[in-house]
Amino acid sequence: MSGERDARPMLVLRDIHKFYGTNEVLKGISLEVNEGELVTFVGPSGCGKTTLLRLIGGFTDVSAGDIILDGKRVNDLPPNLRDTRICFQNYALFPHMTVAENVGYGLKINGWPKERIRARVSELLEMVELKAFGERMIDKLSGGQQQRVAFARALSLEPKVLLLDEPLSNLDANLRLVMREEIRKLQERLHITTVFVTHDQFEAMAISDRLVVMKDGLIEQVGTPIEIYERPANEFIAGFVGYVNFMDGTVSALDAAAHTASVDTPYGAFEVSLEQKDIAPGDEVLMVIRPESVTISLDCGIKRKNVVCGTLRSYMYAGSLAKCTVAIGDKKMIIDQYNPRDAQRFTHADKVEVEIPRSVHLLKKKKERPS
Ligand SMILES: Nc1ncnc2c1ncn2[C@@H]1O[C@H](COP(=O)(O)OP(=O)(O)OP(=O)(O)O)[C@@H](O)[C@H]1O
Ligand SMILES: [Mg+2]
């Protein structure tokens, strides 16, 4: 039942273009966000995330394309007549009002009677765990509490789509973790369709149903956090979400029955499990090797499949993990060794063996045409 409900598109963007003067900052964005889904825009600074959010909220006009909200085209509606609410990075709270007045502001503007406002505000404050803070002035709140007020205010009129532009970026690291869990819990409980923007790729992965990776005003890939992290569509996406080691190679053979490919590289031959169907012997590929997927150990005596020898260049102990830099021939590889307390410790210039897992992702390289 909930599966059917989830599949209903609440927000549809159709071929959205946006020009500022002659500068085209959105170059054809199409996307469907389902009811109750939390979708996050990620991408480098200036790629158009905020612009897209502002277009959805009605704070900027589209140059071309359609914005469909719950089945209705809303291009020409002003922000207050769209069923969307935006929550900005700086919260944009009214400093001269109390918490309760801030939360109830939209209700008042919409002509709600006093008693109903009081009841709704009380319900909202309870929801964000600020029940005792109704009469407090905004500047007497911590950053996390202000964030909650902004969130309660955005939810006051039960918008169909909630737009959150870097809502956690003013908070310190620990509070960020707490608040992101709270936002996700509330969002799921209220089943509210949410579009989130963050600079923090790990926050994006942790909180989202799907990620939308953007670059230069275009969508590069849409997928679940697992798809984006484990099966990125190209080199840019692989490098954008988390650190990655790349290794060039050529596919020498395929074993269709075992779903594996053999890849020859300047550092040795590797056997890789194959998910893609478009890879053939002779193809040039890029192996996408995540630092935490590699195993590292001392010595390099025995020759085994998928094992190469290297020299430790640096070992940075950081509690839950040790970041190791290993030189393999002319290549530097970053390897995360988790739980170093119970693992082998390394020192500079140690000879180490590095095991590349079979589960690395392969990116097929585009054939370069001679110009
Ligand atoms: N009002 C405006 N007038 C002219 N150009 C603008 C305006 N707003 C944004 N831009 C330009 O549009 C592009 C996209 O900006 P946008 O704010 O959407 O990026 P962003 O992805 O949100 O970046 P960040 O991660 O830094 O917040 C940038 O090149 C920016 O300079
Ligand atoms: Mg922005």
PDB file of N, CA, C and O in Angstrom, residues 195-255:
ATOM      1  N   VAL A 195      12.690  18.526  -0.599  1.00  0.00           N
ATOM      2  CA  VAL A 195      13.876  18.717  -1.437  1.00  0.00           C
ATOM      3  C   VAL A 195      14.923  19.408  -0.574  1.00  0.00           C
ATOM      4  O   VAL A 195      14.670  20.470   0.001  1.00  0.00           O
ATOM      5  N   PHE A 196      16.069  18.801  -0.461  1.00  0.00           N
ATOM      6  CA  PHE A 196      17.112  19.200   0.474  1.00  0.00           C
ATOM      7  C   PHE A 196      18.336  19.598  -0.340  1.00  0.00           C
ATOM      8  O   PHE A 196      18.614  19.008  -1.375  1.00  0.00           O
ATOM      9  N   VAL A 197      19.042  20.620   0.121  1.00  0.00           N
ATOM     10  CA  VAL A 197      20.309  20.973  -0.523  1.00  0.00           C
ATOM     11  C   VAL A 197      21.396  20.962   0.530  1.00  0.00           C
ATOM     12  O   VAL A 197      21.213  21.504   1.621  1.00  0.00           O
ATOM     13  N   THR A 198      22.489  20.330   0.241  1.00  0.00           N
ATOM     14  CA  THR A 198      23.618  20.365   1.172  1.00  0.00           C
ATOM     15  C   THR A 198      24.935  20.288   0.410  1.00  0.00           C
ATOM     16  O   THR A 198      25.000  19.783  -0.705  1.00  0.00           O
ATOM     17  N   HIS A 199      25.969  20.829   1.052  1.00  0.00           N
ATOM     18  CA  HIS A 199      27.321  20.728   0.525  1.00  0.00           C
ATOM     19  C   HIS A 199      28.007  19.459   0.992  1.00  0.00           C
ATOM     20  O   HIS A 199      29.062  19.090   0.495  1.00  0.00           O
ATOM     21  N   ASP A 200      27.396  18.860   2.028  1.00  0.00           N
ATOM     22  CA  ASP A 200      28.036  17.747   2.702  1.00  0.00           C
ATOM     23  C   ASP A 200      27.561  16.438   2.082  1.00  0.00           C
ATOM     24  O   ASP A 200      26.427  16.007   2.270  1.00  0.00           O
ATOM     25  N   GLN A 201      28.441  15.791   1.333  1.00  0.00           N
ATOM     26  CA  GLN A 201      28.025  14.585   0.599  1.00  0.00           C
ATOM     27  C   GLN A 201      27.620  13.462   1.532  1.00  0.00           C
ATOM     28  O   GLN A 201      26.758  12.655   1.205  1.00  0.00           O
ATOM     29  N   PHE A 202      28.234  13.414   2.700  1.00  0.00           N
ATOM     30  CA  PHE A 202      27.902  12.320   3.621  1.00  0.00           C
ATOM     31  C   PHE A 202      26.548  12.566   4.278  1.00  0.00           C
ATOM     32  O   PHE A 202      25.771  11.639   4.485  1.00  0.00           O
ATOM     33  N   GLU A 203      26.281  13.846   4.561  1.00  0.00           N
ATOM     34  CA  GLU A 203      24.955  14.208   5.069  1.00  0.00           C
ATOM     35  C   GLU A 203      23.900  13.845   4.023  1.00  0.00           C
ATOM     36  O   GLU A 203      22.862  13.260   4.335  1.00  0.00           O
ATOM     37  N   ALA A 204      24.191  14.174   2.793  1.00  0.00           N
ATOM     38  CA  ALA A 204      23.255  13.883   1.699  1.00  0.00           C
ATOM     39  C   ALA A 204      22.971  12.387   1.617  1.00  0.00           C
ATOM     40  O   ALA A 204      21.824  11.960   1.522  1.00  0.00           O
ATOM     41  N   MET A 205      24.022  11.583   1.709  1.00  0.00           N
ATOM     42  CA  MET A 205      23.827  10.131   1.597  1.00  0.00           C
ATOM     43  C   MET A 205      23.034   9.602   2.781  1.00  0.00           C
ATOM     44  O   MET A 205      22.180   8.739   2.642  1.00  0.00           O
ATOM     45  N   ALA A 206      23.312  10.162   3.962  1.00  0.00           N
ATOM     46  CA  ALA A 206      22.687   9.627   5.174  1.00  0.00           C
ATOM     47  C   ALA A 206      21.198   9.942   5.245  1.00  0.00           C
ATOM     48  O   ALA A 206      20.421   9.170   5.783  1.00  0.00           O
ATOM     49  N   ILE A 207      20.789  11.068   4.705  1.00  0.00           N
ATOM     50  CA  ILE A 207      19.428  11.550   4.943  1.00  0.00           C
ATOM     51  C   ILE A 207      18.454  11.233   3.800  1.00  0.00           C
ATOM     52  O   ILE A 207      17.247  11.242   3.994  1.00  0.00           O
ATOM     53  N   SER A 208      18.970  10.912   2.616  1.00  0.00           N
ATOM     54  CA  SER A 208      18.123  10.963   1.422  1.00  0.00           C
ATOM     55  C   SER A 208      17.595   9.612   0.950  1.00  0.00           C
ATOM     56  O   SER A 208      18.249   8.589   1.106  1.00  0.00           O
ATOM     57  N   ASP A 209      16.427   9.660   0.323  1.00  0.00           N
ATOM     58  CA  ASP A 209      15.972   8.500  -0.447  1.00  0.00           C
ATOM     59  C   ASP A 209      16.740   8.446  -1.761  1.00  0.00           C
ATOM     60  O   ASP A 209      17.176   7.398  -2.198  1.00  0.00           O
ATOM     61  N   ARG A 210      16.858   9.633  -2.400  1.00  0.00           N
ATOM     62  CA  ARG A 210      17.621   9.686  -3.651  1.00  0.00           C
ATOM     63  C   ARG A 210      18.470  10.950  -3.680  1.00  0.00           C
ATOM     64  O   ARG A 210      18.100  11.970  -3.107  1.00  0.00           O
ATOM     65  N   LEU A 211      19.578  10.863  -4.376  1.00  0.00           N
ATOM     66  CA  LEU A 211      20.448  12.018  -4.584  1.00  0.00           C
ATOM     67  C   LEU A 211      20.345  12.456  -6.044  1.00  0.00           C
ATOM     68  O   LEU A 211      20.211  11.612  -6.938  1.00  0.00           O
ATOM     69  N   VAL A 212      20.429  13.757  -6.238  1.00  0.00           N
ATOM     70  CA  VAL A 212      20.484  14.315  -7.590  1.00  0.00           C
ATOM     71  C   VAL A 212      21.830  15.021  -7.686  1.00  0.00           C
ATOM     72  O   VAL A 212      22.048  16.030  -7.021  1.00  0.00           O
ATOM     73  N   VAL A 213      22.741  14.444  -8.448  1.00  0.00           N
ATOM     74  CA  VAL A 213      24.075  15.047  -8.559  1.00  0.00           C
ATOM     75  C   VAL A 213      24.069  16.010  -9.734  1.00  0.00           C
ATOM     76  O   VAL A 213      23.749  15.623 -10.866  1.00  0.00           O
ATOM     77  N   MET A 214      24.393  17.269  -9.456  1.00  0.00           N
ATOM     78  CA  MET A 214      24.360  18.310 -10.493  1.00  0.00           C
ATOM     79  C   MET A 214      25.764  18.825 -10.798  1.00  0.00           C
ATOM     80  O   MET A 214      26.636  18.796  -9.953  1.00  0.00           O
ATOM     81  N   LYS A 215      25.901  19.303 -12.027  1.00  0.00           N
ATOM     82  CA  LYS A 215      27.165  19.949 -12.426  1.00  0.00           C
ATOM     83  C   LYS A 215      26.836  20.932 -13.534  1.00  0.00           C
ATOM     84  O   LYS A 215      26.137  20.557 -14.494  1.00  0.00           O
ATOM     85  N   ASP A 216      27.297  22.160 -13.403  1.00  0.00           N
ATOM     86  CA  ASP A 216      27.114  23.176 -14.448  1.00  0.00           C
ATOM     87  C   ASP A 216      25.679  23.260 -14.959  1.00  0.00           C
ATOM     88  O   ASP A 216      25.457  23.293 -16.181  1.00  0.00           O
ATOM     89  N   GLY A 217      24.696  23.256 -14.080  1.00  0.00           N
ATOM     90  CA  GLY A 217      23.312  23.460 -14.506  1.00  0.00           C
ATOM     91  C   GLY A 217      22.643  22.252 -15.125  1.00  0.00           C
ATOM     92  O   GLY A 217      21.560  22.366 -15.705  1.00  0.00           O
ATOM     93  N   LEU A 218      23.290  21.086 -15.003  1.00  0.00           N
ATOM     94  CA  LEU A 218      22.702  19.851 -15.541  1.00  0.00           C
ATOM     95  C   LEU A 218      22.710  18.758 -14.477  1.00  0.00           C
ATOM     96  O   LEU A 218      23.543  18.790 -13.561  1.00  0.00           O
ATOM     97  N   ILE A 219      21.795  17.808 -14.619  1.00  0.00           N
ATOM     98  CA  ILE A 219      21.811  16.651 -13.729  1.00  0.00           C
ATOM     99  C   ILE A 219      22.746  15.599 -14.316  1.00  0.00           C
ATOM    100  O   ILE A 219      22.618  15.221 -15.479  1.00  0.00           O
ATOM    101  N   GLU A 220      23.684  15.143 -13.498  1.00  0.00           N
ATOM    102  CA  GLU A 220      24.632  14.114 -13.954  1.00  0.00           C
ATOM    103  C   GLU A 220      24.111  12.719 -13.663  1.00  0.00           C
ATOM    104  O   GLU A 220      24.320  11.799 -14.431  1.00  0.00           O
ATOM    105  N   GLN A 221      23.484  12.545 -12.502  1.00  0.00           N
ATOM    106  CA  GLN A 221      22.938  11.224 -12.137  1.00  0.00           C
ATOM    107  C   GLN A 221      21.908  11.388 -11.036  1.00  0.00           C
ATOM    108  O   GLN A 221      22.054  12.249 -10.158  1.00  0.00           O
ATOM    109  N   VAL A 222      20.863  10.579 -11.095  1.00  0.00           N
ATOM    110  CA  VAL A 222      19.869  10.512 -10.023  1.00  0.00           C
ATOM    111  C   VAL A 222      19.861   9.078  -9.531  1.00  0.00           C
ATOM    112  O   VAL A 222      19.795   8.151 -10.337  1.00  0.00           O
ATOM    113  N   GLY A 223      19.955   8.886  -8.237  1.00  0.00           N
ATOM    114  CA  GLY A 223      19.934   7.511  -7.732  1.00  0.00           C
ATOM    115  C   GLY A 223      19.925   7.455  -6.227  1.00  0.00           C
ATOM    116  O   GLY A 223      20.079   8.485  -5.555  1.00  0.00           O
ATOM    117  N   THR A 224      19.735   6.264  -5.697  1.00  0.00           N
ATOM    118  CA  THR A 224      19.810   6.090  -4.244  1.00  0.00           C
ATOM    119  C   THR A 224      21.260   6.334  -3.824  1.00  0.00           C
ATOM    120  O   THR A 224      22.175   6.246  -4.653  1.00  0.00           O
ATOM    121  N   PRO A 225      21.468   6.621  -2.534  1.00  0.00           N
ATOM    122  CA  PRO A 225      22.854   6.809  -2.089  1.00  0.00           C
ATOM    123  C   PRO A 225      23.745   5.628  -2.458  1.00  0.00           C
ATOM    124  O   PRO A 225      24.893   5.820  -2.870  1.00  0.00           O
ATOM    125  N   ILE A 226      23.219   4.424  -2.362  1.00  0.00           N
ATOM    126  CA  ILE A 226      24.028   3.236  -2.689  1.00  0.00           C
ATOM    127  C   ILE A 226      24.403   3.239  -4.169  1.00  0.00           C
ATOM    128  O   ILE A 226      25.554   2.991  -4.540  1.00  0.00           O
ATOM    129  N   GLU A 227      23.424   3.544  -5.024  1.00  0.00           N
ATOM    130  CA  GLU A 227      23.728   3.576  -6.469  1.00  0.00           C
ATOM    131  C   GLU A 227      24.790   4.622  -6.784  1.00  0.00           C
ATOM    132  O   GLU A 227      25.727   4.374  -7.541  1.00  0.00           O
ATOM    133  N   ILE A 228      24.626   5.810  -6.193  1.00  0.00           N
ATOM    134  CA  ILE A 228      25.556   6.895  -6.509  1.00  0.00           C
ATOM    135  C   ILE A 228      26.962   6.581  -5.990  1.00  0.00           C
ATOM    136  O   ILE A 228      27.958   6.838  -6.656  1.00  0.00           O
ATOM    137  N   TYR A 229      27.035   6.011  -4.813  1.00  0.00           N
ATOM    138  CA  TYR A 229      28.353   5.748  -4.217  1.00  0.00           C
ATOM    139  C   TYR A 229      29.023   4.515  -4.829  1.00  0.00           C
ATOM    140  O   TYR A 229      30.214   4.533  -5.129  1.00  0.00           O
ATOM    141  N   GLU A 230      28.223   3.472  -5.021  1.00  0.00           N
ATOM    142  CA  GLU A 230      28.831   2.217  -5.481  1.00  0.00           C
ATOM    143  C   GLU A 230      28.851   2.069  -6.998  1.00  0.00           C
ATOM    144  O   GLU A 230      29.679   1.364  -7.535  1.00  0.00           O
ATOM    145  N   ARG A 231      27.885   2.718  -7.656  1.00  0.00           N
ATOM    146  CA  ARG A 231      27.843   2.590  -9.117  1.00  0.00           C
ATOM    147  C   ARG A 231      27.708   3.970  -9.780  1.00  0.00           C
ATOM    148  O   ARG A 231      26.729   4.250 -10.474  1.00  0.00           O
ATOM    149  N   PRO A 232      28.665   4.845  -9.511  1.00  0.00           N
ATOM    150  CA  PRO A 232      28.598   6.182 -10.115  1.00  0.00           C
ATOM    151  C   PRO A 232      28.657   6.072 -11.639  1.00  0.00           C
ATOM    152  O   PRO A 232      29.321   5.182 -12.172  1.00  0.00           O
ATOM    153  N   ALA A 233      27.947   6.989 -12.315  1.00  0.00           N
ATOM    154  CA  ALA A 233      27.854   6.894 -13.771  1.00  0.00           C
ATOM    155  C   ALA A 233      29.100   7.413 -14.474  1.00  0.00           C
ATOM    156  O   ALA A 233      29.343   7.066 -15.627  1.00  0.00           O
ATOM    157  N   ASN A 234      29.863   8.259 -13.819  1.00  0.00           N
ATOM    158  CA  ASN A 234      31.075   8.761 -14.472  1.00  0.00           C
ATOM    159  C   ASN A 234      32.114   9.193 -13.428  1.00  0.00           C
ATOM    160  O   ASN A 234      31.859   9.150 -12.219  1.00  0.00           O
ATOM    161  N   GLU A 235      33.244   9.617 -13.956  1.00  0.00           N
ATOM    162  CA  GLU A 235      34.383   9.950 -13.108  1.00  0.00           C
ATOM    163  C   GLU A 235      34.073  11.114 -12.166  1.00  0.00           C
ATOM    164  O   GLU A 235      34.460  11.110 -10.997  1.00  0.00           O
ATOM    165  N   PHE A 236      33.348  12.097 -12.679  1.00  0.00           N
ATOM    166  CA  PHE A 236      33.012  13.260 -11.856  1.00  0.00           C
ATOM    167  C   PHE A 236      32.194  12.840 -10.634  1.00  0.00           C
ATOM    168  O   PHE A 236      32.481  13.229  -9.499  1.00  0.00           O
ATOM    169  N   ILE A 237      31.170  12.015 -10.866  1.00  0.00           N
ATOM    170  CA  ILE A 237      30.296  11.598  -9.762  1.00  0.00           C
ATOM    171  C   ILE A 237      31.076  10.738  -8.768  1.00  0.00           C
ATOM    172  O   ILE A 237      30.976  10.905  -7.552  1.00  0.00           O
ATOM    173  N   ALA A 238      31.885   9.831  -9.298  1.00  0.00           N
ATOM    174  CA  ALA A 238      32.696   8.973  -8.425  1.00  0.00           C
ATOM    175  C   ALA A 238      33.572   9.832  -7.515  1.00  0.00           C
ATOM    176  O   ALA A 238      33.707   9.567  -6.325  1.00  0.00           O
ATOM    177  N   GLY A 239      34.149  10.884  -8.088  1.00  0.00           N
ATOM    178  CA  GLY A 239      35.051  11.734  -7.323  1.00  0.00           C
ATOM    179  C   GLY A 239      34.319  12.713  -6.431  1.00  0.00           C
ATOM    180  O   GLY A 239      34.886  13.237  -5.475  1.00  0.00           O
ATOM    181  N   PHE A 240      33.064  12.964  -6.711  1.00  0.00           N
ATOM    182  CA  PHE A 240      32.340  13.965  -5.932  1.00  0.00           C
ATOM    183  C   PHE A 240      31.806  13.399  -4.626  1.00  0.00           C
ATOM    184  O   PHE A 240      31.801  14.079  -3.607  1.00  0.00           O
ATOM    185  N   VAL A 241      31.320  12.165  -4.653  1.00  0.00           N
ATOM    186  CA  VAL A 241      30.815  11.577  -3.403  1.00  0.00           C
ATOM    187  C   VAL A 241      31.889  10.698  -2.762  1.00  0.00           C
ATOM    188  O   VAL A 241      32.064   9.554  -3.114  1.00  0.00           O
ATOM    189  N   GLY A 242      32.614  11.274  -1.845  1.00  0.00           N
ATOM    190  CA  GLY A 242      33.657  10.525  -1.156  1.00  0.00           C
ATOM    191  C   GLY A 242      34.943  10.485  -1.951  1.00  0.00           C
ATOM    192  O   GLY A 242      34.968  10.835  -3.135  1.00  0.00           O
ATOM    193  N   TYR A 243      36.018  10.052  -1.292  1.00  0.00           N
ATOM    194  CA  TYR A 243      37.306   9.970  -1.967  1.00  0.00           C
ATOM    195  C   TYR A 243      37.336   8.718  -2.840  1.00  0.00           C
ATOM    196  O   TYR A 243      36.673   7.725  -2.556  1.00  0.00           O
ATOM    197  N   VAL A 244      38.092   8.774  -3.883  1.00  0.00           N
ATOM    198  CA  VAL A 244      38.190   7.595  -4.741  1.00  0.00           C
ATOM    199  C   VAL A 244      39.588   7.495  -5.356  1.00  0.00           C
ATOM    200  O   VAL A 244      40.230   8.509  -5.638  1.00  0.00           O
ATOM    201  N   ASN A 245      40.070   6.262  -5.481  1.00  0.00           N
ATOM    202  CA  ASN A 245      41.303   5.987  -6.238  1.00  0.00           C
ATOM    203  C   ASN A 245      40.871   5.474  -7.608  1.00  0.00           C
ATOM    204  O   ASN A 245      40.004   4.601  -7.693  1.00  0.00           O
ATOM    205  N   PHE A 246      41.475   6.015  -8.636  1.00  0.00           N
ATOM    206  CA  PHE A 246      41.182   5.504  -9.975  1.00  0.00           C
ATOM    207  C   PHE A 246      42.383   4.702 -10.473  1.00  0.00           C
ATOM    208  O   PHE A 246      43.536   5.039 -10.178  1.00  0.00           O
ATOM    209  N   MET A 247      42.106   3.656 -11.227  1.00  0.00           N
ATOM    210  CA  MET A 247      43.199   2.920 -11.862  1.00  0.00           C
ATOM    211  C   MET A 247      42.788   2.597 -13.303  1.00  0.00           C
ATOM    212  O   MET A 247      41.710   2.047 -13.531  1.00  0.00           O
ATOM    213  N   ASP A 248      43.646   2.985 -14.234  1.00  0.00           N
ATOM    214  CA  ASP A 248      43.361   2.713 -15.649  1.00  0.00           C
ATOM    215  C   ASP A 248      43.650   1.261 -15.983  1.00  0.00           C
ATOM    216  O   ASP A 248      44.607   0.689 -15.467  1.00  0.00           O
ATOM    217  N   GLY A 249      42.840   0.692 -16.853  1.00  0.00           N
ATOM    218  CA  GLY A 249      43.114  -0.676 -17.270  1.00  0.00           C
ATOM    219  C   GLY A 249      42.417  -1.016 -18.576  1.00  0.00           C
ATOM    220  O   GLY A 249      41.672  -0.195 -19.134  1.00  0.00           O
ATOM    221  N   THR A 250      42.687  -2.241 -19.034  1.00  0.00           N
ATOM    222  CA  THR A 250      42.042  -2.740 -20.247  1.00  0.00           C
ATOM    223  C   THR A 250      41.430  -4.103 -19.931  1.00  0.00           C
ATOM    224  O   THR A 250      42.082  -4.938 -19.293  1.00  0.00           O
ATOM    225  N   VAL A 251      40.193  -4.294 -20.370  1.00  0.00           N
ATOM    226  CA  VAL A 251      39.539  -5.583 -20.120  1.00  0.00           C
ATOM    227  C   VAL A 251      40.184  -6.625 -21.028  1.00  0.00           C
ATOM    228  O   VAL A 251      40.196  -6.471 -22.251  1.00  0.00           O
ATOM    229  N   SER A 252      40.734  -7.677 -20.405  1.00  0.00           N
ATOM    230  CA  SER A 252      41.415  -8.691 -21.230  1.00  0.00           C
ATOM    231  C   SER A 252      40.508  -9.886 -21.506  1.00  0.00           C
ATOM    232  O   SER A 252      40.663 -10.559 -22.516  1.00  0.00           O
ATOM    233  N   ALA A 253      39.585 -10.158 -20.590  1.00  0.00           N
ATOM    234  CA  ALA A 253      38.685 -11.306 -20.801  1.00  0.00           C
ATOM    235  C   ALA A 253      37.438 -11.145 -19.951  1.00  0.00           C
ATOM    236  O   ALA A 253      37.444 -10.428 -18.949  1.00  0.00           O
ATOM    237  N   LEU A 254      36.367 -11.802 -20.393  1.00  0.00           N
ATOM    238  CA  LEU A 254      35.125 -11.816 -19.612  1.00  0.00           C
ATOM    239  C   LEU A 254      34.774 -13.260 -19.314  1.00  0.00           C
ATOM    240  O   LEU A 254      34.974 -14.142 -20.144  1.00  0.00           O
ATOM    241  N   ASP A 255      34.242 -13.493 -18.126  1.00  0.00           N
ATOM    242  CA  ASP A 255      33.704 -14.810 -17.820  1.00  0.00           C
ATOM    243  C   ASP A 255      32.217 -14.600 -17.542  1.00  0.00           C
ATOM    244  O   ASP A 255      31.833 -14.195 -16.443  1.00  0.00           O
TER     245      ASP A 255
END
